[in-house]
Amino acid sequence: MEREQLERLLGGGDDTSSAALAALRAGASYVVWDGTTSPKSLATVYGRRLCHTLRRGIETSGLARAVQRLDLYSRPVRLGQIRTADGSWIFMLFLDADGSTLVACTGVRQSQPGAARPDTC
């Protein structure tokens, strides 16, 4: 997917997609993977991540909303990722199967280099 097309998809206006768009325009790396997956399975996985991040005090953006949107979406989704230039945030993108619509977007702050990481769930 071309960077300009991804920028258009992120122009929807919520805070998380706006932050992902700003990161992309500031030189963030990105990837949109081929293939699709079930939005219901992703809702389950990201629901667990929401619980984990809340327990650990990890800063997220739009995660609860993304889980809700994935749970309500009935068609397969494609995954994409944006990593800020400084590596401080990773945004996950959930697109419709042909990549023409943004279904949901979430971001998670990454731990600082050298910071201790808590045990996983």
CSV table of C-alpha atoms in Angstrom, one decimal:
chain,number,residue,atom,x,y,z
A,1,MET,CA,0.0,0.0,0.0
A,2,GLU,CA,1.3,3.4,-0.9
A,3,ARG,CA,1.9,5.9,1.9
A,4,GLU,CA,-0.5,8.5,0.4
A,5,GLN,CA,-3.3,5.9,0.4
A,6,LEU,CA,-2.7,5.1,4.0
A,7,GLU,CA,-2.6,8.8,4.9
A,8,ARG,CA,-6.1,9.2,3.3
A,9,LEU,CA,-7.5,6.2,5.3
A,10,LEU,CA,-6.2,7.7,8.6
A,11,GLY,CA,-7.8,11.1,7.9
A,12,GLY,CA,-11.0,10.0,9.7
A,13,GLY,CA,-10.5,12.3,12.6
A,14,ASP,CA,-10.5,10.3,15.8
A,15,ASP,CA,-7.5,10.9,18.1
A,16,THR,CA,-5.8,7.6,17.5
A,17,SER,CA,-6.0,7.7,13.7
A,18,SER,CA,-4.9,11.3,13.8
A,19,ALA,CA,-1.9,10.4,15.9
A,20,ALA,CA,-1.0,7.5,13.5
A,21,LEU,CA,-1.4,9.9,10.6
A,22,ALA,CA,0.9,12.5,12.3
A,23,ALA,CA,3.5,9.7,12.9
A,24,LEU,CA,3.3,8.6,9.3
A,25,ARG,CA,3.8,12.1,8.0
A,26,ALA,CA,6.8,12.5,10.4
A,27,GLY,CA,8.6,9.6,8.8
A,28,ALA,CA,7.2,6.5,10.6
A,29,SER,CA,7.8,3.1,9.1
A,30,TYR,CA,4.7,1.1,8.1
A,31,VAL,CA,3.6,-2.2,6.7
A,32,VAL,CA,0.2,-3.5,5.6
A,33,TRP,CA,0.3,-7.3,5.4
A,34,ASP,CA,-1.3,-9.5,2.8
A,35,GLY,CA,-4.2,-11.8,3.8
A,36,THR,CA,-7.1,-11.4,6.1
A,37,THR,CA,-8.2,-12.7,9.4
A,38,SER,CA,-11.4,-12.9,11.5
A,39,PRO,CA,-12.3,-9.7,13.3
A,40,LYS,CA,-13.9,-11.7,16.1
A,41,SER,CA,-10.6,-13.5,16.8
A,42,LEU,CA,-8.8,-10.2,16.8
A,43,ALA,CA,-11.4,-8.7,19.2
A,44,THR,CA,-10.6,-11.5,21.6
A,45,VAL,CA,-6.8,-11.1,21.3
A,46,TYR,CA,-7.0,-7.3,21.6
A,47,GLY,CA,-9.5,-7.6,24.5
A,48,ARG,CA,-6.9,-9.6,26.4
A,49,ARG,CA,-4.3,-7.0,25.5
A,50,LEU,CA,-6.6,-4.3,26.8
A,51,CYS,CA,-6.8,-6.1,30.1
A,52,HIS,CA,-3.1,-6.6,30.2
A,53,THR,CA,-2.2,-3.0,29.5
A,54,LEU,CA,-4.7,-1.7,32.1
A,55,ARG,CA,-3.2,-4.0,34.7
A,56,ARG,CA,0.3,-3.0,33.8
A,57,GLY,CA,-0.4,0.7,33.4
A,58,ILE,CA,0.8,0.7,29.8
A,59,GLU,CA,-0.4,3.7,27.9
A,60,THR,CA,-2.7,3.0,24.9
A,61,SER,CA,-4.8,5.0,22.5
A,62,GLY,CA,-8.1,3.8,21.2
A,63,LEU,CA,-7.7,0.2,22.3
A,64,ALA,CA,-11.1,-0.2,23.9
A,65,ARG,CA,-12.8,1.4,20.9
A,66,ALA,CA,-10.8,-0.9,18.5
A,67,VAL,CA,-11.9,-4.0,20.4
A,68,GLN,CA,-15.6,-2.9,20.2
A,69,ARG,CA,-15.4,-2.1,16.5
A,70,LEU,CA,-13.7,-5.4,15.7
A,71,ASP,CA,-16.3,-7.3,17.7
A,72,LEU,CA,-19.1,-5.6,15.7
A,73,TYR,CA,-17.4,-6.0,12.3
A,74,SER,CA,-18.6,-9.0,10.3
A,75,ARG,CA,-16.1,-9.3,7.4
A,76,PRO,CA,-12.5,-10.3,7.3
A,77,VAL,CA,-9.9,-7.6,8.1
A,78,ARG,CA,-6.3,-6.9,7.0
A,79,LEU,CA,-3.7,-5.8,9.4
A,80,GLY,CA,-1.2,-3.0,9.2
A,81,GLN,CA,1.3,-1.4,11.5
A,82,ILE,CA,2.9,2.0,11.9
A,83,ARG,CA,6.0,2.4,14.1
A,84,THR,CA,6.9,6.0,15.0
A,85,ALA,CA,10.3,7.2,13.9
A,86,ASP,CA,11.6,7.2,17.5
A,87,GLY,CA,10.0,3.8,18.3
A,88,SER,CA,7.9,5.2,21.1
A,89,TRP,CA,4.5,4.1,19.7
A,90,ILE,CA,3.2,1.3,17.6
A,91,PHE,CA,-0.2,1.7,15.9
A,92,MET,CA,-2.1,-1.3,14.7
A,93,LEU,CA,-4.4,-0.7,11.8
A,94,PHE,CA,-7.4,-2.9,11.0
A,95,LEU,CA,-8.6,-2.5,7.4
A,96,ASP,CA,-11.3,-4.1,5.3
A,97,ALA,CA,-10.2,-6.9,3.1
A,98,ASP,CA,-9.3,-4.8,0.1
A,99,GLY,CA,-7.6,-2.1,2.2
A,100,SER,CA,-10.0,0.7,1.2
A,101,THR,CA,-11.5,1.4,4.6
A,102,LEU,CA,-10.1,1.8,8.1
A,103,VAL,CA,-12.2,-0.4,10.4
A,104,ALA,CA,-10.2,0.4,13.6
A,105,CYS,CA,-6.9,1.8,14.8
A,106,THR,CA,-5.1,1.5,18.1
A,107,GLY,CA,-1.8,2.5,19.5
A,108,VAL,CA,0.4,1.4,22.4
A,109,ARG,CA,3.4,3.2,23.9
A,110,GLN,CA,6.5,1.1,23.9
A,111,SER,CA,8.8,0.8,26.9
A,112,GLN,CA,11.9,2.9,26.9
A,113,PRO,CA,15.1,1.2,25.7
A,114,GLY,CA,16.7,-0.5,28.7
A,115,ALA,CA,13.5,-0.3,30.8
A,116,ALA,CA,12.6,-3.3,32.7
A,117,ARG,CA,9.7,-5.2,31.1
A,118,PRO,CA,7.1,-6.8,33.4
A,119,ASP,CA,6.4,-10.5,33.1
A,120,THR,CA,3.9,-11.4,30.5
A,121,CYS,CA,0.3,-12.5,31.3
